[in-house]
mmCIF file of C-alpha atoms in Angstrom:
data_model
loop_
_atom_site.group_PDB
_atom_site.id
_atom_site.type_symbol
_atom_site.label_atom_id
_atom_site.label_comp_id
_atom_site.label_asym_id
_atom_site.label_seq_id
_atom_site.Cartn_x
_atom_site.Cartn_y
_atom_site.Cartn_z
ATOM 1 C CA PHE A 3 2.616 152.859 84.631
ATOM 2 C CA PHE A 4 3.419 156.442 84.404
ATOM 3 C CA PRO A 5 5.969 157.674 86.540
ATOM 4 C CA ASP A 6 5.860 160.871 86.118
ATOM 5 C CA ASN A 7 2.204 161.546 86.461
ATOM 6 C CA PRO A 8 0.406 159.272 89.150
ATOM 7 C CA LYS A 9 -3.314 160.171 88.108
ATOM 8 C CA GLN A 10 -2.809 158.515 84.559
ATOM 9 C CA SER A 11 -1.553 155.066 86.424
ATOM 10 C CA SER A 12 -3.429 152.355 88.395
ATOM 11 C CA GLN A 13 -3.107 149.082 89.801
ATOM 12 C CA ILE A 14 -5.715 146.107 90.295
ATOM 13 C CA PRO A 15 -4.872 142.602 91.307
ATOM 14 C CA VAL A 16 -5.275 139.640 88.912
ATOM 15 C CA PHE A 17 -6.613 135.877 89.144
ATOM 16 C CA ILE A 18 -5.712 133.620 86.712
ATOM 17 C CA ARG A 19 -6.750 129.981 87.307
ATOM 18 C CA ILE A 20 -5.284 127.585 85.013
ATOM 19 C CA LEU A 21 -7.342 124.921 84.001
ATOM 20 C CA ASP A 22 -4.812 122.071 82.396
ATOM 21 C CA ILE A 23 -1.196 122.896 81.762
ATOM 22 C CA ASN A 24 1.346 120.388 79.865
ATOM 23 C CA ASP A 25 3.317 119.046 83.129
ATOM 24 C CA HIS A 26 4.276 115.858 81.454
ATOM 25 C CA ALA A 27 5.833 115.582 78.524
ATOM 26 C CA PRO A 28 5.487 113.115 75.487
ATOM 27 C CA GLU A 29 8.029 110.018 76.651
ATOM 28 C CA PHE A 30 8.802 106.482 75.224
ATOM 29 C CA ALA A 31 6.691 103.797 76.553
ATOM 30 C CA ASN A 32 9.854 101.761 77.403
ATOM 31 C CA TYR A 33 13.413 102.256 77.361
ATOM 32 C CA TYR A 34 14.586 101.185 73.871
ATOM 33 C CA GLU A 35 17.894 99.505 73.085
ATOM 34 C CA THR A 36 18.204 98.401 69.539
ATOM 35 C CA PHE A 37 20.835 96.723 67.617
ATOM 36 C CA VAL A 38 20.705 95.876 64.114
ATOM 37 C CA CYS A 39 22.854 92.957 62.444
ATOM 38 C CA GLU A 40 24.689 93.483 59.238
ATOM 39 C CA ASN A 41 22.685 91.035 57.940
ATOM 40 C CA ALA A 42 19.592 92.590 58.327
ATOM 41 C CA LYS A 43 17.336 92.178 54.798
ATOM 42 C CA ALA A 44 15.624 95.080 53.417
ATOM 43 C CA GLY A 45 12.400 95.639 55.129
ATOM 44 C CA GLN A 46 12.811 94.057 57.996
ATOM 45 C CA LEU A 47 11.119 95.350 61.125
ATOM 46 C CA ILE A 48 13.980 96.266 63.777
ATOM 47 C CA GLN A 49 12.228 97.954 66.387
ATOM 48 C CA THR A 50 8.423 99.083 67.328
ATOM 49 C CA VAL A 51 8.918 102.241 69.632
ATOM 50 C CA SER A 52 5.665 103.500 71.347
ATOM 51 C CA ALA A 53 5.097 106.992 73.543
ATOM 52 C CA ILE A 54 2.549 108.134 76.357
ATOM 53 C CA ASP A 55 1.600 111.608 77.891
ATOM 54 C CA LYS A 56 0.192 111.866 81.071
ATOM 55 C CA ASP A 57 -1.490 114.645 80.478
ATOM 56 C CA GLN A 58 -5.421 114.901 79.195
ATOM 57 C CA PRO A 59 -7.421 113.857 77.112
ATOM 58 C CA PRO A 60 -8.116 110.329 79.321
ATOM 59 C CA ARG A 61 -8.253 108.516 76.038
ATOM 60 C CA GLY A 62 -4.731 109.233 75.045
ATOM 61 C CA HIS A 63 -2.879 111.028 72.783
ATOM 62 C CA LYS A 64 -2.384 110.034 68.997
ATOM 63 C CA PHE A 65 1.776 110.351 68.544
ATOM 64 C CA PHE A 66 3.557 110.077 64.950
ATOM 65 C CA PHE A 67 6.975 109.427 64.234
ATOM 66 C CA GLU A 68 9.411 110.314 61.221
ATOM 67 C CA LEU A 69 12.778 110.673 60.568
ATOM 68 C CA VAL A 70 14.965 113.794 60.322
ATOM 69 C CA PRO A 71 15.163 115.734 57.425
ATOM 70 C CA GLU A 72 18.469 115.237 56.925
ATOM 71 C CA PHE A 73 18.178 111.378 57.477
ATOM 72 C CA ALA A 74 14.758 111.179 54.739
ATOM 73 C CA VAL A 75 16.998 111.795 51.871
ATOM 74 C CA HIS A 76 18.514 108.814 50.972
ATOM 75 C CA PRO A 77 17.355 106.535 54.412
ATOM 76 C CA ASN A 78 19.291 103.692 55.807
ATOM 77 C CA PHE A 79 16.004 103.361 57.786
ATOM 78 C CA SER A 80 12.031 103.908 57.357
ATOM 79 C CA VAL A 81 9.276 105.039 59.714
ATOM 80 C CA VAL A 82 5.903 102.888 59.302
ATOM 81 C CA ASP A 83 2.926 104.348 61.211
ATOM 82 C CA ASN A 84 0.961 101.535 62.510
ATOM 83 C CA LYS A 85 -2.065 103.321 63.711
ATOM 84 C CA GLY A 86 -1.112 102.739 67.668
ATOM 85 C CA ASN A 87 0.979 105.116 69.409
#
């Protein structure tokens, strides 16, 4: 747009068709409330979590879970991928 010289400016309507949007954020499949007993054994399974996303693709998404970096250095817990979601 050139306000000093209208001959050097033009306007045209543009229509955009959005084919797919991420209108559903990934979320846990269930509400999880996990408790760990003080006598839990090393390597003991504490909780299995799962996620879903209501957006495409129809066969679902692949999710990965990991500990945040500051807890991954000396972890008290580990995360294992069970090849599901």
